[in-house]
Coordinates of C-alpha atoms and ligand atoms in Angstrom, one line a residue:
M1 CA 25.2 12.7 -8.7
K2 CA 23.6 11.4 -6.0
E3 CA 21.5 8.4 -7.4
V4 CA 18.7 7.1 -5.7
Y5 CA 15.8 4.5 -6.4
G6 CA 12.1 4.3 -6.4
I7 CA 10.8 1.5 -5.7
D8 CA 7.1 -0.2 -6.0
L9 CA 6.6 -2.3 -3.4
G10 CA 3.3 -3.1 -5.2
T11 CA 0.6 -5.9 -3.7
T12 CA 1.9 -8.2 -6.5
N13 CA 4.1 -6.7 -8.3
S14 CA 7.3 -4.6 -7.2
C15 CA 9.2 -2.5 -9.5
I16 CA 12.9 0.3 -9.2
A17 CA 13.7 3.0 -11.5
V18 CA 16.2 4.9 -10.7
I19 CA 16.6 7.7 -13.4
D20 CA 19.6 7.5 -16.5
D21 CA 22.0 10.2 -17.1
N22 CA 19.8 11.5 -19.4
G23 CA 17.3 12.5 -16.8
L24 CA 14.7 10.5 -17.5
P25 CA 13.2 7.3 -15.0
L26 CA 14.1 4.3 -16.2
V27 CA 12.9 1.3 -15.0
M28 CA 15.3 -1.4 -14.4
K29 CA 15.0 -5.2 -15.1
N30 CA 15.8 -7.7 -12.6
L31 CA 17.9 -10.4 -12.8
D32 CA 14.8 -12.6 -14.9
D33 CA 14.8 -9.8 -17.4
E34 CA 11.0 -8.7 -16.4
F35 CA 10.5 -5.0 -15.0
T36 CA 8.2 -5.8 -12.5
T37 CA 9.0 -9.0 -10.0
P38 CA 6.4 -10.4 -8.4
S39 CA 5.9 -9.8 -4.6
V40 CA 5.9 -13.4 -3.6
V41 CA 7.8 -15.5 -1.9
Y42 CA 7.6 -19.8 -1.8
F43 CA 9.7 -21.5 1.1
D44 CA 10.7 -24.9 -0.8
E45 CA 10.8 -28.5 0.6
V46 CA 14.2 -27.3 3.0
G47 CA 12.8 -24.5 3.7
D48 CA 14.4 -22.2 1.7
P49 CA 13.0 -18.9 0.2
L50 CA 12.4 -18.7 -3.6
V51 CA 11.8 -15.0 -4.4
G52 CA 10.0 -13.1 -7.4
R53 CA 9.3 -15.0 -10.4
E54 CA 10.7 -18.1 -9.5
G55 CA 8.4 -18.2 -5.9
K56 CA 5.5 -17.5 -8.4
N57 CA 6.3 -19.7 -10.3
S58 CA 6.6 -22.3 -7.3
M59 CA 3.3 -21.5 -6.3
G60 CA 1.5 -24.3 -7.6
K61 CA 3.6 -26.7 -6.0
D62 CA 2.7 -26.2 -3.0
Y63 CA 0.0 -23.3 -2.1
R64 CA 0.3 -24.0 1.4
Q65 CA 4.4 -22.5 1.2
A66 CA 3.9 -19.2 -0.5
V67 CA 3.2 -16.2 0.6
A68 CA 2.1 -13.5 -1.5
F69 CA -0.7 -10.3 -1.2
I70 CA 1.9 -9.9 1.7
K71 CA 0.9 -6.1 1.4
R72 CA -2.4 -6.2 2.4
E73 CA -1.1 -8.2 5.7
M74 CA 1.1 -5.1 6.8
S75 CA -0.8 -3.6 9.6
N76 CA -2.7 -7.0 10.4
V77 CA -1.9 -7.9 14.2
D78 CA -3.1 -11.0 14.0
Y79 CA -1.5 -11.8 11.2
K80 CA -0.1 -15.8 12.0
R81 CA 2.0 -18.2 10.0
E82 CA 4.8 -20.4 10.2
I83 CA 6.5 -22.6 7.7
N84 CA 8.7 -25.1 7.8
G85 CA 8.9 -24.2 11.4
K86 CA 9.8 -20.5 10.3
S87 CA 7.6 -17.9 11.8
I88 CA 7.2 -15.0 9.5
N89 CA 5.6 -11.9 9.1
P90 CA 4.2 -8.7 6.7
V91 CA 8.1 -7.2 7.8
K92 CA 9.9 -10.0 7.1
I93 CA 8.9 -11.1 3.5
S94 CA 8.7 -7.4 2.2
S95 CA 12.5 -7.6 3.1
M96 CA 12.9 -10.4 1.4
I97 CA 10.7 -8.2 -1.5
L98 CA 13.1 -5.1 -1.2
K99 CA 16.6 -7.2 -1.0
K100 CA 16.0 -9.1 -4.5
M101 CA 14.4 -6.0 -5.8
I102 CA 18.3 -3.6 -5.3
D103 CA 20.7 -7.1 -5.5
D104 CA 19.5 -7.8 -8.9
A105 CA 19.4 -4.2 -9.3
N106 CA 22.9 -2.9 -8.0
I107 CA 24.3 -6.8 -9.9
L108 CA 22.9 -4.7 -13.4
R109 CA 24.5 -1.6 -12.8
E110 CA 27.8 -3.4 -12.1
E111 CA 28.3 -4.9 -14.4
D112 CA 27.5 -1.4 -16.6
G113 CA 30.7 -0.1 -14.5
K114 CA 28.3 1.6 -11.9
A115 CA 28.5 2.1 -7.5
P116 CA 25.5 0.3 -6.1
I117 CA 23.1 1.7 -4.6
Y118 CA 21.6 1.7 -1.2
K119 CA 19.5 4.6 -1.2
A120 CA 15.6 4.9 -2.4
V121 CA 12.2 6.3 -1.7
I122 CA 9.5 3.9 -1.8
T123 CA 5.9 3.5 -2.4
V124 CA 3.0 2.8 -0.2
P125 CA -1.1 3.1 -1.2
A126 CA -1.8 6.3 0.1
Y127 CA -4.2 4.7 2.8
F128 CA -2.1 3.2 4.6
G129 CA -1.8 4.4 8.0
S130 CA 1.2 4.8 10.1
S131 CA 1.6 1.7 11.7
E132 CA 1.6 0.2 7.7
R133 CA 4.3 3.1 7.0
E134 CA 6.5 2.1 9.8
N135 CA 6.6 -1.3 9.2
T136 CA 7.6 -0.3 5.0
R137 CA 10.3 1.5 6.5
Q138 CA 11.7 -1.6 8.3
A139 CA 11.0 -4.1 5.9
A140 CA 13.3 -1.6 4.0
E141 CA 16.1 -1.2 6.8
L142 CA 15.9 -4.4 7.3
A143 CA 16.6 -5.4 3.7
G144 CA 19.3 -2.8 4.2
I145 CA 17.6 0.1 2.5
E146 CA 18.0 3.7 3.6
V147 CA 15.0 5.2 2.7
I148 CA 14.6 8.7 2.0
A149 CA 11.0 9.1 2.0
L150 CA 7.8 6.8 1.7
I151 CA 5.7 8.4 -0.7
N152 CA 1.9 7.4 -1.6
E153 CA 1.6 6.2 -4.8
P154 CA -1.0 7.7 -6.7
T155 CA 1.6 11.1 -5.8
A156 CA 4.4 9.3 -7.5
A157 CA 1.9 8.1 -10.6
A158 CA 0.7 11.3 -11.2
L159 CA 4.6 12.6 -10.9
C160 CA 4.9 10.2 -13.8
Y161 CA 2.4 11.1 -15.4
G162 CA 2.5 14.9 -14.9
A163 CA 6.7 14.4 -15.9
K164 CA 5.4 13.8 -19.5
K165 CA 2.3 16.1 -19.3
L166 CA 2.7 19.6 -18.1
E167 CA -0.9 21.3 -18.6
N168 CA -2.6 23.0 -15.8
K169 CA -5.8 20.3 -15.2
T170 CA -7.2 18.7 -11.7
F171 CA -7.1 14.7 -13.1
M172 CA -8.0 11.3 -11.2
I173 CA -5.8 8.1 -10.8
Y174 CA -7.9 5.3 -11.1
D175 CA -5.1 2.6 -9.8
L176 CA -6.8 -1.1 -9.6
G177 CA -3.1 -3.3 -8.9
G178 CA -3.6 -7.1 -8.0
G179 CA -4.3 -7.0 -4.2
T180 CA -5.6 -2.7 -3.5
F181 CA -7.7 -0.2 -4.8
D182 CA -6.3 3.9 -4.7
V183 CA -7.9 6.6 -6.8
S184 CA -6.6 9.9 -5.8
I185 CA -7.5 13.5 -7.5
M186 CA -5.2 16.0 -7.9
R187 CA -4.2 19.1 -9.2
M188 CA -1.6 20.5 -11.2
K189 CA -1.3 23.9 -11.5
D190 CA 2.0 26.0 -12.7
G191 CA 4.5 22.9 -12.1
V192 CA 2.9 22.5 -8.2
M193 CA 0.7 19.3 -8.0
E194 CA -2.0 19.2 -4.9
T195 CA -3.8 16.4 -4.1
L196 CA -7.8 17.4 -2.8
A197 CA -8.5 13.4 -1.9
S198 CA -7.3 10.1 -2.1
E199 CA -9.1 7.0 -0.4
G200 CA -8.1 3.0 -1.1
N201 CA -9.5 -0.4 -0.5
H202 CA -6.4 -2.6 0.4
K203 CA -9.1 -5.7 -0.1
L204 CA -9.9 -5.0 -3.7
G205 CA -7.7 -6.2 -6.1
G206 CA -6.5 -8.1 -9.3
V207 CA -7.0 -11.6 -7.1
D208 CA -10.4 -11.0 -6.0
W209 CA -11.2 -11.0 -10.0
D210 CA -9.3 -14.1 -10.7
A211 CA -10.6 -15.3 -6.8
M212 CA -14.2 -15.0 -9.1
I213 CA -12.7 -17.2 -12.1
V214 CA -11.6 -20.2 -9.3
D215 CA -16.0 -19.7 -8.4
H216 CA -17.1 -20.0 -11.9
G217 CA -15.0 -23.2 -12.3
L218 CA -15.4 -25.1 -9.1
E219 CA -19.0 -24.6 -10.1
M220 CA -19.4 -25.5 -13.0
E221 CA -17.4 -28.1 -12.0
G222 CA -20.2 -29.5 -9.4
Y223 CA -18.5 -28.5 -6.7
E224 CA -19.9 -26.8 -3.6
E225 CA -17.0 -25.3 -2.7
T226 CA -15.1 -21.6 -3.4
Y227 CA -12.1 -20.2 -3.2
D228 CA -12.0 -19.0 0.7
D229 CA -13.4 -22.7 1.4
I230 CA -10.1 -24.7 -0.2
K231 CA -7.6 -21.4 0.4
N232 CA -5.2 -23.8 1.8
E233 CA -4.9 -26.5 -0.1
S234 CA -2.1 -27.4 -2.0
D235 CA -3.7 -27.7 -5.5
T236 CA -4.8 -23.7 -5.2
G237 CA -2.0 -22.1 -6.2
K238 CA -2.0 -23.9 -9.5
M239 CA -6.3 -23.0 -10.2
M240 CA -5.6 -18.8 -9.3
L241 CA -2.5 -19.1 -11.7
A242 CA -4.0 -20.7 -14.4
A243 CA -7.0 -18.4 -13.0
E244 CA -4.6 -14.9 -13.6
V245 CA -3.8 -16.2 -17.3
A246 CA -7.0 -16.5 -18.7
K247 CA -8.6 -13.3 -17.0
K248 CA -5.4 -11.5 -19.2
K249 CA -6.5 -13.6 -22.1
L250 CA -10.2 -12.5 -21.3
S251 CA -8.4 -8.5 -21.9
E252 CA -7.8 -9.0 -25.6
A253 CA -9.9 -11.9 -26.2
E254 CA -13.8 -12.6 -26.2
E255 CA -13.7 -16.3 -24.7
V256 CA -10.8 -18.4 -23.4
S257 CA -10.3 -22.0 -22.5
Y258 CA -8.6 -23.1 -19.5
R259 CA -7.0 -25.9 -17.6
F260 CA -7.4 -26.6 -13.2
L261 CA -6.5 -29.2 -11.5
F262 CA -8.2 -30.1 -8.5
R263 CA -7.9 -32.3 -6.6
K264 CA -5.9 -35.1 -8.4
K265 CA -8.5 -34.6 -11.9
T266 CA -8.0 -32.7 -14.2
H267 CA -10.5 -30.4 -15.9
M268 CA -10.6 -28.0 -18.8
L269 CA -12.7 -25.1 -18.6
K270 CA -14.2 -21.7 -21.4
I271 CA -14.5 -18.7 -20.2
K272 CA -16.6 -15.7 -22.2
R273 CA -15.2 -12.1 -21.6
S274 CA -19.1 -11.6 -21.1
V275 CA -19.8 -14.1 -18.5
F276 CA -16.4 -12.2 -16.7
E277 CA -18.0 -9.5 -16.8
E278 CA -21.2 -10.5 -15.2
L279 CA -19.4 -12.2 -12.9
T280 CA -17.4 -9.3 -11.5
S281 CA -19.9 -7.2 -11.4
E282 CA -20.0 -6.4 -8.1
L283 CA -16.5 -5.5 -8.0
V284 CA -16.0 -2.7 -10.4
Q285 CA -18.9 -1.6 -8.9
R286 CA -17.0 -1.4 -5.3
T287 CA -13.9 0.7 -7.0
I288 CA -16.9 2.9 -9.1
D289 CA -18.4 3.8 -5.6
L290 CA -15.1 5.1 -3.6
V291 CA -14.6 6.7 -6.9
H292 CA -17.6 9.0 -6.1
H293 CA -17.2 9.0 -2.6
T294 CA -13.3 10.6 -3.1
M295 CA -15.0 12.8 -5.7
D296 CA -17.5 14.3 -2.3
M297 CA -14.5 14.4 -0.4
A298 CA -12.8 16.6 -3.2
K299 CA -15.4 19.0 -3.3
L300 CA -15.5 19.9 0.4
K301 CA -11.6 21.2 -0.6
E302 CA -13.3 22.0 -4.0
P303 CA -16.5 22.6 -3.8
D304 CA -16.9 23.5 -8.4
L305 CA -14.3 20.5 -8.2
K306 CA -14.2 19.2 -12.3
I307 CA -12.2 16.5 -12.8
E308 CA -10.9 16.5 -16.5
E309 CA -9.1 13.5 -16.9
I310 CA -9.1 9.8 -15.1
I311 CA -6.1 8.1 -15.7
L312 CA -6.3 4.5 -15.2
V313 CA -2.9 2.5 -13.4
G314 CA -2.8 -0.5 -11.9
G315 CA -2.5 -3.5 -14.1
S316 CA -5.8 -4.7 -13.4
S317 CA -6.6 -1.4 -15.8
Y318 CA -6.2 -3.3 -18.8
M319 CA -9.6 -5.1 -18.8
P320 CA -11.4 -3.9 -20.9
I321 CA -14.6 -3.2 -18.9
I322 CA -12.9 -0.6 -16.6
K323 CA -12.6 2.1 -19.1
K324 CA -15.7 1.0 -20.8
K325 CA -17.6 1.2 -17.2
I326 CA -15.1 5.1 -16.2
L327 CA -16.7 6.4 -19.5
K328 CA -20.4 5.1 -19.1
E329 CA -20.1 7.0 -15.8
F330 CA -18.7 9.3 -17.0
P331 CA -19.4 9.8 -20.4
N332 CA -18.2 13.9 -20.4
I333 CA -14.8 13.1 -18.8
N334 CA -11.4 11.8 -20.5
I335 CA -9.5 8.7 -20.0
R336 CA -6.4 7.8 -20.4
L337 CA -4.9 4.3 -20.6
D338 CA -2.6 4.5 -23.6
R339 CA -0.2 2.0 -23.0
F340 CA 0.4 4.5 -19.6
E341 CA 2.5 2.0 -18.7
P342 CA 0.0 1.3 -16.2
D343 CA 2.5 -1.4 -13.5
L344 CA 5.9 1.4 -13.8
A345 CA 4.1 4.9 -13.9
V346 CA 4.3 4.5 -9.7
A347 CA 8.3 3.7 -9.8
K348 CA 9.2 5.8 -12.9
G349 CA 7.1 8.9 -10.1
A350 CA 9.4 7.3 -7.2
A351 CA 12.7 7.8 -8.9
I352 CA 11.6 11.3 -10.1
Y353 CA 11.0 12.2 -6.2
A354 CA 14.5 10.6 -5.2
S355 CA 16.0 13.1 -7.8
Q356 CA 14.0 15.6 -6.9
Q357 CA 15.1 14.8 -2.5
T358 CA 18.6 15.0 -3.7
G359 CA 18.7 18.3 -5.2
T360 CA 17.8 17.5 -9.2
K361 CA 15.9 20.2 -10.9
T362 CA 12.6 18.9 -12.7
N363 CA 10.1 20.6 -14.1
I364 CA 7.1 19.5 -11.9
V365 CA 7.1 19.5 -8.0
I366 CA 4.9 18.2 -5.5
G367 CA 3.3 21.3 -3.0
T368 CA 0.2 19.7 -0.9
D369 CA -0.6 15.9 -0.6
L370 CA -2.4 14.5 2.1
G371 CA -3.0 12.7 5.1
T372 CA -4.8 9.7 4.3
R373 CA -5.9 9.0 8.6
S374 CA -7.1 11.5 10.7
Y375 CA -5.8 10.5 14.9
G376 CA -7.0 11.2 18.0
I377 CA -6.6 11.0 22.0
E378 CA -9.0 8.6 24.2
C379 CA -10.5 11.1 26.1
Y380 CA -14.4 11.9 27.9
S381 CA -16.9 12.8 24.6
S382 CA -17.6 16.9 25.2
D383 CA -21.7 16.7 25.5
E384 CA -20.6 15.5 29.2
N385 CA -22.3 12.0 29.4
D386 CA -19.0 10.7 30.1
M387 CA -18.8 8.6 26.9
M388 CA -15.1 7.4 26.1
I389 CA -14.6 8.7 22.5
V390 CA -11.4 10.4 19.8
A391 CA -11.0 14.4 20.3
N392 CA -9.0 14.7 16.3
I393 CA -6.3 16.7 16.4
L394 CA -5.0 15.7 12.6
Y395 CA -7.3 15.1 10.9
K396 CA -7.5 13.1 6.8
T397 CA -8.0 16.1 4.9
D398 CA -5.4 18.6 6.6
P399 CA -2.3 18.3 4.6
L400 CA 0.3 15.6 5.4
I401 CA 3.1 17.7 6.6
I402 CA 1.5 18.5 9.4
S403 CA 2.3 19.7 13.2
E404 CA -0.5 20.6 16.1
T405 CA 0.4 20.9 20.0
K406 CA -3.0 20.3 23.2
T407 CA -2.3 21.9 26.2
F408 CA -3.5 19.1 28.8
R409 CA -2.9 19.7 33.0
T410 CA -1.8 17.5 35.6
N411 CA -4.2 15.8 37.4
D412 CA -1.9 14.7 40.9
E413 CA 0.9 16.7 42.6
G414 CA 4.5 15.6 41.6
Q415 CA 3.7 13.8 39.1
T416 CA 6.5 12.5 36.5
E417 CA 4.6 11.2 33.8
A418 CA 0.5 10.8 32.4
R419 CA -1.7 8.0 30.3
L420 CA -2.2 8.3 26.6
A421 CA -4.2 6.3 24.4
V422 CA -3.7 7.2 20.3
Y423 CA -5.7 6.4 17.8
E424 CA -6.1 6.3 13.9
N425 CA -9.4 7.0 11.9
E426 CA -11.1 8.3 8.9
S427 CA -13.2 10.2 10.4
I428 CA -13.4 14.0 9.5
D429 CA -15.4 14.2 12.4
E430 CA -14.0 16.4 16.0
E431 CA -15.1 13.6 17.9
V432 CA -15.3 9.8 17.4
A433 CA -16.5 6.2 18.7
L434 CA -14.2 4.7 19.9
N435 CA -14.9 1.2 18.2
K436 CA -13.9 2.8 14.7
C437 CA -10.6 2.9 15.5
L438 CA -8.0 1.8 15.5
K439 CA -5.5 2.1 18.6
L440 CA -2.0 2.9 18.1
Q441 CA 0.0 2.9 21.5
E442 CA -1.8 3.4 24.4
D443 CA 0.9 4.7 27.6
F444 CA 2.9 6.8 29.4
L445 CA 3.8 10.1 28.4
R446 CA 7.1 10.5 30.7
W447 CA 8.8 13.5 31.6
A448 CA 12.5 13.7 34.2
K449 CA 11.6 15.8 37.3
P450 CA 7.9 15.8 39.3
V451 CA 5.4 18.9 38.1
P452 CA 2.7 20.4 40.3
K453 CA -0.9 20.0 39.9
N454 CA -2.6 21.7 36.8
T455 CA 1.8 22.1 35.4
A456 CA 0.9 22.4 31.5
V457 CA 2.2 19.9 29.2
E458 CA 2.1 20.0 25.8
V459 CA 1.3 17.5 23.6
T460 CA 2.7 17.9 19.5
F461 CA 0.7 15.7 17.0
E462 CA 3.5 15.6 14.2
R463 CA 3.4 13.7 10.9
N464 CA 6.1 14.3 8.7
N465 CA 6.7 13.8 4.5
D466 CA 6.4 9.7 5.1
G467 CA 3.3 10.5 7.0
I468 CA 4.7 8.4 10.0
L469 CA 2.4 10.3 13.8
K470 CA 5.1 11.1 15.8
V471 CA 4.2 12.3 18.7
H472 CA 6.0 14.5 21.4
G473 CA 5.9 17.4 23.6
T474 CA 7.4 19.9 26.9
C475 CA 6.5 19.8 30.2
Q476 CA 7.7 23.3 32.3
G477 CA 10.1 22.8 29.2
Q478 CA 11.4 19.2 29.7
I479 CA 11.2 17.0 26.6
V480 CA 7.6 14.6 27.4
Q481 CA 8.4 11.4 25.6
F482 CA 6.0 8.8 23.6
E483 CA 7.0 5.3 21.3
I484 CA 4.3 4.8 18.7
K485 CA 5.8 1.2 18.0
P486 CA 3.2 -0.8 15.4
K487 CA 2.7 -4.2 16.6
Q488 CA 4.0 -5.9 13.4
S489 CA 7.4 -4.6 13.3
L490 CA 10.4 -6.9 14.4
S491 CA 11.5 -5.7 18.1
K492 CA 15.4 -4.6 18.4
T493 CA 16.9 -8.2 18.4
E494 CA 14.7 -10.2 16.0
A495 CA 15.9 -7.4 13.6
E496 CA 19.5 -8.4 13.9
E497 CA 18.8 -12.1 13.7
W498 CA 16.9 -11.4 10.8
R499 CA 19.4 -8.4 9.1
K500 CA 22.3 -11.7 9.7
E501 CA 19.8 -14.4 8.2
L502 CA 18.8 -11.9 5.0
D503 CA 22.5 -11.2 5.6
M504 CA 23.4 -15.5 3.9
H505 CA 20.4 -15.3 1.1
T506 CA 21.7 -14.0 -2.2
F507 CA 17.6 -14.2 -3.7
Ligands
AMP1 P1 0.0 -4.5 -10.5 O1 -0.3 -4.8 -8.7 O2 -0.1 -3.2 -11.0 O3 0.7 -4.9 -10.9 O4 -1.1 -5.2 -11.5 C1 -1.3 -6.1 -11.2 C2 -2.1 -7.0 -11.7 O5 -3.1 -6.4 -13.2 C3 -2.9 -9.0 -11.4 O6 -3.7 -9.4 -10.3 C4 -2.8 -8.6 -13.0 O7 -3.2 -10.2 -13.3 C5 -3.2 -7.6 -13.7 N1 -3.3 -8.1 -15.3 C6 -2.2 -7.5 -15.6 N2 -2.4 -7.0 -17.5 C7 -3.5 -7.4 -17.0 C8 -4.2 -7.7 -18.2 N3 -3.7 -7.2 -19.4 N4 -5.3 -7.7 -18.3 C9 -6.2 -7.9 -16.9 N5 -5.3 -7.9 -15.9 C10 -3.9 -8.2 -15.8

């Protein structure tokens, strides 16, 4: 059997799974004997990277030497950090985390007399756009992983869930992780799963709840600053770790004590669950608002939408207020948390998907998945006011795997190229204002031989199952080239150098 890992490259924690000898998804522990690995890299005094648990445990020493929540920056073109004179970026950091995941798993396989695996299906948030997906793919390749597919996290979670309970139903995956929040509405029918809508917020997750505890602690102790003001101070890491521990305890206890060191002073504090819930009520409300928005999007496809179950996924779903609030908001919908391993489901689902891709028959398959982003080109608005807008070609409500061709005509005699600007956006309108779109690439469409004026150039926008946009075309039978290069990815030389550097390390 061809074996492939399923990897959940998470904002706070990552997880790796494989299908075991009995055909069931098995989460592999790391060398620290844990099922999940913190997605943290800490650079020690001499600049050596500590990845995973060791990295997270060291974070308290000096927050400025730590890189956490890097997934939130996957498409941030302005991200710039230098640690110990070395420039780092989201692709590089993600590649280190992935290398740690796969190296640990392969060492454990070797102990069992099994061959190493270098292929994987990697999960990404459904709302990830084309560049973020391309960057994830490059990070994996730098870590020596052949990426079989990228799939959406909620789809993977639903696969894991569906593999356990094969009923025909429409359900919602509410995935509140450490740094991100995702909602998807899916329908399972006769073993085929379809996504009806998928939305997300990549700046909303457990860490925001931690920051609220830090803010509260600072206020109680008479400081004027908030977490945002002290982000770059060395003690902040310790405070965030203490806040996270307190938050987790509050999922079980009504009141907890915690301690933090700030500006050479130790502070002892207590916090009640009711206070914590009040402090964070606006964050919970933001998740509920997105749930409603996602339902509205699903209703565009399915006007009689009736959600029968809400499945809570992601570590932050353990906070009791989440279940309570959803129950209050949707009293007639069944809620599932029931220790459904919210933090392992995504990796397991990825492993199930991986086994399907390599030919293993499973009792559930993915039908239509959704695109989650729209793509278009810059052109004049159709209402003749000479305004530049983006005319959408692929819509986020379209199926994930799709191809659309548009015909343009050359303006001049003997053209061998034509300018094209490709944009990504979240709108479902035909025309979208430029400032609501993200420019992916502006470059020339190029073909080899000159053609007469007014020749048809056919340009195809294509999205395959990993959600990455590709643009290509033809002009009088000639191939038209257009490459979309994500801004964060490394150039060929940088990638070579980084690969060599990674090879020198076992994390
Ligand atoms: P994930 O990305 O799914 O691994 O989620 C990690 C997030 O879940 C982190 O912010 C954790 O602090 C949070 N988390 C994990 N367990 C609990 C718990 N028992 N109560 C509250 N939050 C938790």
